[in-house]
Amino acid sequence: MAVATLDVEQLTELGRQLRVDAVRAAAAAGSGHPTSSMSAADLMAVLLGRHLRYDFAETQNPDNDHLILSKGHASPLLYAMYVAAGAISDEELLTYRTAGSRLEGHPTPQLPWVDVATGSLGQGLPIGVGLAISGRHLERRGYRVWVLCGDSELAEGSMWEAFEHAGHAGLGNLVAIVDVNRLGQRGPTRHGWDTQAYARRIGSFGWHTIEIDGHDIDQIDRAYAEAIGTSRPTAILARTRKGSGVEAVEDKEGQHGKPVPDSEAAIAELGGRRSIRVEVAAPDGEPERLRPDTGSLRLPVYEQGDEVATRTAFGEALAALGEARSDVVALDGEVGDSTRSRYFEEVRPERFIQCYIAEQQMVAAAVGLQVRGWTPYVSTFAAFLSRAADFLRMATVSGARLCVVGSHAGVSIGPDGPSQMGLEDLAFFRALWRSTVLYPCDANQAAHLTAAMADLSGISYLRTTRGETPVLYGPTESFPVGGSKVLRSSPGDRLTIVAAGVTVHEALAAADRLADLGMAVRVIDLYSVKPVDVATLHRAAAETGHVLTVEDHWPQGGLGDAVFDAFTRVTCVPRLAKLGVLAMPGSASPAEQRQHAGIDSTAIVEAAHELLLDS
Amino acid sequence: MAVATLDVEQLTELGRQLRVDAVRAAAAAGSGHPTSSMSAADLMAVLLGRHLRYDFAETQNPDNDHLILSKGHASPLLYAMYVAAGAISDEELLTYRTAGSRLEGHPTPQLPWVDVATGSLGQGLPIGVGLAISGRHLERRGYRVWVLCGDSELAEGSMWEAFEHAGHAGLGNLVAIVDVNRLGQRGPTRHGWDTQAYARRIGSFGWHTIEIDGHDIDQIDRAYAEAIGTSRPTAILARTRKGSGVEAVEDKEGQHGKPVPDSEAAIAELGGRRSIRVEVAAPDGEPERLRPDTGSLRLPVYEQGDEVATRTAFGEALAALGEARSDVVALDGEVGDSTRSRYFEEVRPERFIQCYIAEQQMVAAAVGLQVRGWTPYVSTFAAFLSRAADFLRMATVSGARLCVVGSHAGVSIGPDGPSQMGLEDLAFFRALWRSTVLYPCDANQAAHLTAAMADLSGISYLRTTRGETPVLYGPTESFPVGGSKVLRSSPGDRLTIVAAGVTVHEALAAADRLADLGMAVRVIDLYSVKPVDVATLHRAAAETGHVLTVEDHWPQGGLGDAVFDAFTRVTCVPRLAKLGVLAMPGSASPAEQRQHAGIDSTAIVEAAHELLLDS
């Protein structure tokens, strides 16, 4: 049946079908969130039947609307919609939550119609902002972004970062549908059914708001039409009943996140199974695709021996990338002066997105942008990336491709003190699934690695240094991901010092002093912290017998652990030692900081002696 | 001079003195944020001179007001206030940002008048909410919490979590003073001087708002008086000029975070040095101190062989702690049903703080509460603690004492899928300064460790498991932090399996199967992941020669890395192997998940064979 002809009665029936199928899926799985699905069933029935523009036959159609289930636990509802749209079979629906099924407990892009993984609340709307920015400001396409939100997740600050960004950017292509079912996991939400409390707040951020009965088909339909006709982003606050349609669970506490007690009875109460098939309307016209222009890249070049900060090289390389490649966008958290991402802004202001000090929204927007084919570079202080840790974690579940850059790494920033120092970032980024972690020690290396990130999959992380460091490498040198550079080597080496970033320079100074003392040591610049260059490390260990790592980072989870890990399962393990930041820093000059932290050349020389004399 | 007599002219002079001293401090340091200090100088002059109640001679007076510099980069202003209050000397002021000085780039509790470290924006207000909750709801004391906020940081979602929490809780003892100087680090803020934009938003969250000229002493004074007389939390939106008082920098871009260009001229323009000394008013009356009652603790007891989830044991132990100790408070992020913190709510509802799904505010409130002497237990899903990563990082700079509990760890949660799985938490918590990381495998152990956390310093983290596991230990067994349990041991052991939490049970099953195959292996329950029991690991390695770690976590930064780290600097390193989660999980049963992840007993048996046959 054609979409435009679905009348109120048919939409009501469709809503019942979605409920029934959500109940069936959860019953088959023995777990899941049917009641959180049932509250939003009418909202989604009307969206699917009347307002969504989506070509299920051509999921890559760039004019397709986006639908994000910010309340990802309502996955049975989403999957029931896919059944109604004919995208998946009823048989597949009943594989929900079983091993090997695409229909996971929370939606992931294993399904071709799912853009991003959700399930950590408060993330769908900020990601939707990224999609809406692309449609409105970068691509100028007519698609719309629909986000189904829960009421509980409105407590997350990230939602308000999204409201602020979208309201200020005037993202009229964004619609937040809030399923106000008043019940969270352990009882009533803060505002219950007070949709006005939400409308007042969201409205104050420049959004258009509409309050409706979320089980009234007409009201829902009119709200969507009104949202489409509004130039501002719209939030629809829909008063609903959790578990709606089944008396045993409807608006009852203690019914969160579990199958309804008697699913057969519930299905009967809902009028039994239906098999309504909705012909979802496809977007009009022939889609024109984004064709990125990856022109010739002219990276900045630095003279060996000059002193240049790697953050500066990153900024200049990013600007060059922006000039060469039309797919590169840059996002800033109001620190572009410090990270040097402002160099990109100077050459490509139209692809520079200022997120102000809202790191969660910044990362979320980048996740949304990469869904649309952009190559986003996200940067702030390494320390402040921790603000977006959960978004980065979820981005790995989404399989998102993000280039993340953290500046002001380590104690080497100097007098600003520990609040500004990234000292846990290597541990965090290493522990992200399929991540790449890069840490350049000089400007040419930083420029090359900045460019290399654009073609990596998953999350790649570049750690930059605030202060100037000498340029060690010539501009034509290559730095493959997973590689390393052996900077000092002789047949008589008795120890290998492994360093990265700022400690490479300390290691070289230490090697020189040790050489003066008659002790030959090898120095490896391990600019690729993940993956590590296992072969080079093994060779060095076999030839020197001792490995000393030194990093401007806490001793846990960073370079040292990465190097040690390279020696798992080997027959002959070298003697290993690790230098990392010893104590909570205060304010001091960069050199004093490294001295206090026990990671400067003197500390390396001492550790080398200790290690060799002791063995 | 007595405070009440400071007239407008004197307060104006005091504001100039604060500016001059901020300029001098930054000039001496050669870095810092004088311009961000100057915009708020009048605001702080009036607060110090007329409204703050603080006994500088008795910093532990429980009736002292709290002043939090949420815009921590304005530290020169805070230190200038301490000079004016006679708390520090002018000589010390000029040590600002130098090695060994208490006057760090951003304030830390190295100074006795600083409650918490700030410098990561958007954290001071949420922490202030915790302090205000204590005053209003737990202690019922008259102190007031003043938070100086920047306008840029209003972009942080955490600020809106704070506005929501405080507005709903009616924290009339909380005053946010927003220094709307319209300029961020790299240019204008989103709303510039539009204080109404802020007032509209903040007001919608139930706050009283006042818009003033932040350089008008009278307006400031009246605003504070109005805030004190209001039963709701109050936000004062003060329109100010960055760098105010010095033409070369006033309201100019490009003057963020650096000394003023010509400090001598600036000081002259401000009328030169002054030495006004303010007698800050102390709170009235004799303070009565909180005397925690640490009564006798009766931990829950579990029968060996029974199947009990460690999350359940945590919840029951927490309830027991709540009954025994009057200093214990519990904070929930609307998942108390799942984490089992609701057991505490059932027995001590008056000390249970529902933060709804706002993990940043939850952790921040806990940081505020421990300032007041409470022992806070913060719990949510391990995965969602990542939402508060930056708050936990900053809590270590504050030296805060927090008991943090993450449930639903690892793939073992089963069908809910990766969004709900804590798989990076061990890496994150290990990399926090002076943290303790505990991971119990059975209910009695979980109960004991839950209780032990209450007496630890710094951040302690307990990782709990969703599903039931057999009780291995008797209720009288002890589990010292830094210890381990050797569960299988024989003289002929050729391999040591090190496990924790759910993998202990897989390791035991593997050991049994290997024993059947004639291969004796040792099994260590490493429930204390940080610090690790180095002595026991060394002994086992020396006796068995091979060490295999197995963890329900990504292979980076967790149990395996902790164990490997124990073998740094030793002369004889054992052969090491590590099992961790191999691939991004989907939905499946817990046992299927562990199988797919390569961390079940079969995987352990295979790895053991490989390791031993290969050597």
mmCIF file of C-alpha atoms in Angstrom, chain A residues 109-297:
data_model
loop_
_atom_site.group_PDB
_atom_site.id
_atom_site.type_symbol
_atom_site.label_atom_id
_atom_site.label_comp_id
_atom_site.label_asym_id
_atom_site.label_seq_id
_atom_site.Cartn_x
_atom_site.Cartn_y
_atom_site.Cartn_z
ATOM 1 C CA PRO A 109 25.762 -0.747 12.050
ATOM 2 C CA GLN A 110 25.930 -4.489 11.476
ATOM 3 C CA LEU A 111 22.509 -3.599 10.073
ATOM 4 C CA PRO A 112 22.773 -1.518 6.888
ATOM 5 C CA TRP A 113 20.024 0.844 8.015
ATOM 6 C CA VAL A 114 21.692 1.684 11.304
ATOM 7 C CA ASP A 115 24.171 4.565 11.028
ATOM 8 C CA VAL A 116 25.686 4.359 14.464
ATOM 9 C CA ALA A 117 25.623 2.182 17.531
ATOM 10 C CA THR A 118 23.524 3.414 20.419
ATOM 11 C CA GLY A 119 22.844 2.035 23.872
ATOM 12 C CA SER A 120 24.872 4.435 25.917
ATOM 13 C CA LEU A 121 22.194 7.039 26.503
ATOM 14 C CA GLY A 122 22.537 10.651 25.481
ATOM 15 C CA GLN A 123 24.585 9.949 22.362
ATOM 16 C CA GLY A 124 22.042 9.640 19.546
ATOM 17 C CA LEU A 125 20.990 13.274 19.539
ATOM 18 C CA PRO A 126 24.539 14.716 19.541
ATOM 19 C CA ILE A 127 25.408 12.383 16.666
ATOM 20 C CA GLY A 128 22.233 13.496 14.918
ATOM 21 C CA VAL A 129 23.519 17.046 15.212
ATOM 22 C CA GLY A 130 26.557 15.994 13.186
ATOM 23 C CA LEU A 131 24.351 14.470 10.499
ATOM 24 C CA ALA A 132 22.186 17.570 10.439
ATOM 25 C CA ILE A 133 25.217 19.873 10.174
ATOM 26 C CA SER A 134 26.322 17.933 7.135
ATOM 27 C CA GLY A 135 22.928 18.139 5.464
ATOM 28 C CA ARG A 136 22.331 21.765 6.240
ATOM 29 C CA HIS A 137 25.745 23.389 6.068
ATOM 30 C CA LEU A 138 28.163 21.102 4.229
ATOM 31 C CA GLU A 139 26.130 19.134 1.662
ATOM 32 C CA ARG A 140 23.024 21.295 1.413
ATOM 33 C CA ARG A 141 20.795 18.291 0.938
ATOM 34 C CA GLY A 142 17.179 17.924 1.850
ATOM 35 C CA TYR A 143 17.365 14.871 4.040
ATOM 36 C CA ARG A 144 16.000 15.053 7.555
ATOM 37 C CA VAL A 145 17.428 13.623 10.773
ATOM 38 C CA TRP A 146 14.918 12.003 13.124
ATOM 39 C CA VAL A 147 16.135 11.020 16.578
ATOM 40 C CA LEU A 148 14.035 8.971 18.959
ATOM 41 C CA CYS A 149 15.063 9.965 22.460
ATOM 42 C CA GLY A 150 14.096 8.693 25.877
ATOM 43 C CA ASP A 151 13.080 11.010 28.679
ATOM 44 C CA SER A 152 15.624 9.550 31.108
ATOM 45 C CA GLU A 153 18.477 10.457 28.808
ATOM 46 C CA LEU A 154 17.567 14.134 28.986
ATOM 47 C CA ALA A 155 19.504 14.099 32.271
ATOM 48 C CA GLU A 156 22.733 13.616 30.291
ATOM 49 C CA GLY A 157 24.671 16.825 29.775
ATOM 50 C CA SER A 158 25.551 15.704 26.267
ATOM 51 C CA MET A 159 21.899 16.159 25.265
ATOM 52 C CA TRP A 160 22.129 19.809 26.269
ATOM 53 C CA GLU A 161 25.338 20.252 24.364
ATOM 54 C CA ALA A 162 23.333 18.985 21.390
ATOM 55 C CA PHE A 163 20.364 21.244 22.056
ATOM 56 C CA GLU A 164 22.719 24.199 22.323
ATOM 57 C CA HIS A 165 24.668 23.394 19.177
ATOM 58 C CA ALA A 166 21.621 22.635 17.048
ATOM 59 C CA GLY A 167 19.623 25.581 18.324
ATOM 60 C CA HIS A 168 22.410 28.017 17.670
ATOM 61 C CA ALA A 169 23.247 26.522 14.263
ATOM 62 C CA GLY A 170 19.567 26.617 13.285
ATOM 63 C CA LEU A 171 19.420 22.980 12.262
ATOM 64 C CA GLY A 172 15.853 22.934 10.993
ATOM 65 C CA ASN A 173 16.461 19.489 9.495
ATOM 66 C CA LEU A 174 16.733 17.911 12.931
ATOM 67 C CA VAL A 175 13.786 16.499 14.873
ATOM 68 C CA ALA A 176 14.090 15.083 18.384
ATOM 69 C CA ILE A 177 11.155 12.856 19.256
ATOM 70 C CA VAL A 178 11.144 12.432 23.009
ATOM 71 C CA ASP A 179 9.287 9.415 24.321
ATOM 72 C CA VAL A 180 8.215 10.747 27.712
ATOM 73 C CA ASN A 181 7.077 7.500 29.292
ATOM 74 C CA ARG A 182 7.982 8.845 32.758
ATOM 75 C CA LEU A 183 9.599 5.624 33.976
ATOM 76 C CA GLY A 184 13.304 4.962 34.027
ATOM 77 C CA GLN A 185 15.089 1.802 34.988
ATOM 78 C CA ARG A 186 14.480 2.029 38.729
ATOM 79 C CA GLY A 187 11.392 4.181 38.992
ATOM 80 C CA PRO A 188 10.025 7.557 37.928
ATOM 81 C CA THR A 189 12.213 10.030 36.084
ATOM 82 C CA ARG A 190 12.962 13.444 37.531
ATOM 83 C CA HIS A 191 10.165 15.214 35.698
ATOM 84 C CA GLY A 192 7.695 12.381 35.155
ATOM 85 C CA TRP A 193 5.074 13.402 32.609
ATOM 86 C CA ASP A 194 5.812 17.100 32.977
ATOM 87 C CA THR A 195 6.483 17.648 29.279
ATOM 88 C CA GLN A 196 6.328 21.364 29.924
ATOM 89 C CA ALA A 197 9.434 21.122 32.101
ATOM 90 C CA TYR A 198 11.256 19.665 29.125
ATOM 91 C CA ALA A 199 9.697 22.040 26.599
ATOM 92 C CA ARG A 200 10.664 25.054 28.682
ATOM 93 C CA ARG A 201 14.277 23.916 28.895
ATOM 94 C CA ILE A 202 14.649 22.836 25.276
ATOM 95 C CA GLY A 203 12.804 25.889 24.032
ATOM 96 C CA SER A 204 15.225 28.127 25.893
ATOM 97 C CA PHE A 205 17.980 26.694 23.696
ATOM 98 C CA GLY A 206 16.322 27.998 20.557
ATOM 99 C CA TRP A 207 14.342 24.919 19.590
ATOM 100 C CA HIS A 208 10.770 24.761 18.461
ATOM 101 C CA THR A 209 8.876 22.493 20.856
ATOM 102 C CA ILE A 210 5.596 20.632 20.520
ATOM 103 C CA GLU A 211 3.883 18.792 23.349
ATOM 104 C CA ILE A 212 1.580 15.953 22.370
ATOM 105 C CA ASP A 213 -0.120 12.779 23.494
ATOM 106 C CA GLY A 214 2.259 10.207 22.059
ATOM 107 C CA HIS A 215 -0.517 7.693 21.556
ATOM 108 C CA ASP A 216 -2.746 10.020 19.536
ATOM 109 C CA ILE A 217 -2.074 9.314 15.852
ATOM 110 C CA ASP A 218 -3.465 12.647 14.681
ATOM 111 C CA GLN A 219 -1.425 14.667 17.148
ATOM 112 C CA ILE A 220 1.712 12.759 16.201
ATOM 113 C CA ASP A 221 1.061 13.252 12.505
ATOM 114 C CA ARG A 222 0.472 16.975 12.891
ATOM 115 C CA ALA A 223 3.562 17.340 15.050
ATOM 116 C CA TYR A 224 5.752 15.755 12.377
ATOM 117 C CA ALA A 225 4.237 17.966 9.699
ATOM 118 C CA GLU A 226 4.836 20.992 11.884
ATOM 119 C CA ALA A 227 8.441 19.933 12.506
ATOM 120 C CA ILE A 228 9.036 19.560 8.783
ATOM 121 C CA GLY A 229 7.614 22.997 8.187
ATOM 122 C CA THR A 230 9.732 24.710 10.817
ATOM 123 C CA SER A 231 13.064 26.361 10.181
ATOM 124 C CA ARG A 232 14.330 25.676 13.679
ATOM 125 C CA PRO A 233 15.186 22.255 15.116
ATOM 126 C CA THR A 234 12.093 20.756 16.670
ATOM 127 C CA ALA A 235 11.611 18.692 19.801
ATOM 128 C CA ILE A 236 8.395 16.748 20.073
ATOM 129 C CA LEU A 237 7.646 15.989 23.701
ATOM 130 C CA ALA A 238 5.330 13.022 23.557
ATOM 131 C CA ARG A 239 3.558 11.924 26.698
ATOM 132 C CA THR A 240 3.421 8.126 26.518
ATOM 133 C CA ARG A 241 2.856 5.082 28.666
ATOM 134 C CA LYS A 242 5.634 2.558 29.081
ATOM 135 C CA GLY A 243 4.377 -0.887 28.068
ATOM 136 C CA SER A 244 1.396 0.789 26.451
ATOM 137 C CA GLY A 245 -1.322 -1.589 25.264
ATOM 138 C CA VAL A 246 -0.750 -4.362 27.780
ATOM 139 C CA GLU A 247 -2.391 -3.823 31.126
ATOM 140 C CA ALA A 248 -0.039 -6.095 33.067
ATOM 141 C CA VAL A 249 2.903 -3.803 32.313
ATOM 142 C CA GLU A 250 1.430 -0.486 31.171
ATOM 143 C CA ASP A 251 2.809 2.433 33.203
ATOM 144 C CA LYS A 252 3.983 0.023 35.883
ATOM 145 C CA GLU A 253 7.268 0.144 37.771
ATOM 146 C CA GLY A 254 9.527 -2.904 37.814
ATOM 147 C CA GLN A 255 8.874 -3.740 34.157
ATOM 148 C CA HIS A 256 12.003 -2.233 32.669
ATOM 149 C CA GLY A 257 14.332 -4.314 30.544
ATOM 150 C CA LYS A 258 12.607 -7.649 30.634
ATOM 151 C CA PRO A 259 10.082 -9.571 28.509
ATOM 152 C CA VAL A 260 6.441 -8.999 29.428
ATOM 153 C CA PRO A 261 5.388 -11.625 31.973
ATOM 154 C CA ASP A 262 2.910 -13.478 29.756
ATOM 155 C CA SER A 263 3.737 -12.736 26.156
ATOM 156 C CA GLU A 264 0.953 -14.865 24.668
ATOM 157 C CA ALA A 265 -1.653 -13.035 26.718
ATOM 158 C CA ALA A 266 -0.040 -9.714 25.832
ATOM 159 C CA ILE A 267 -0.141 -10.478 22.130
ATOM 160 C CA ALA A 268 -3.759 -11.489 22.418
ATOM 161 C CA GLU A 269 -4.557 -8.290 24.333
ATOM 162 C CA LEU A 270 -2.896 -6.342 21.506
ATOM 163 C CA GLY A 271 -5.149 -8.093 19.001
ATOM 164 C CA GLY A 272 -2.763 -10.773 17.832
ATOM 165 C CA ARG A 273 -0.123 -10.807 15.147
ATOM 166 C CA ARG A 274 -0.487 -8.653 12.067
ATOM 167 C CA SER A 275 1.520 -8.489 8.882
ATOM 168 C CA ILE A 276 1.125 -4.935 7.684
ATOM 169 C CA ARG A 277 3.793 -4.110 5.159
ATOM 170 C CA VAL A 278 4.626 -0.420 4.740
ATOM 171 C CA GLU A 279 5.987 0.933 1.474
ATOM 172 C CA VAL A 280 8.238 3.540 2.995
ATOM 173 C CA ALA A 281 8.511 6.535 0.708
ATOM 174 C CA ALA A 282 11.871 6.934 -0.974
ATOM 175 C CA PRO A 283 13.417 10.384 -1.423
ATOM 176 C CA ASP A 284 12.440 12.199 -4.597
ATOM 177 C CA GLY A 285 14.636 12.514 -7.640
ATOM 178 C CA GLU A 286 17.957 11.100 -8.693
ATOM 179 C CA PRO A 287 20.531 11.343 -5.947
ATOM 180 C CA GLU A 288 23.746 13.156 -6.588
ATOM 181 C CA ARG A 289 26.607 11.748 -4.635
ATOM 182 C CA LEU A 290 29.383 13.490 -2.801
ATOM 183 C CA ARG A 291 32.528 13.051 -4.853
ATOM 184 C CA PRO A 292 35.472 13.908 -2.667
ATOM 185 C CA ASP A 293 38.313 15.609 -4.428
ATOM 186 C CA THR A 294 41.547 14.141 -3.124
ATOM 187 C CA GLY A 295 43.896 16.494 -4.895
ATOM 188 C CA SER A 296 47.633 16.485 -4.520
ATOM 189 C CA LEU A 297 48.798 17.019 -0.999
#
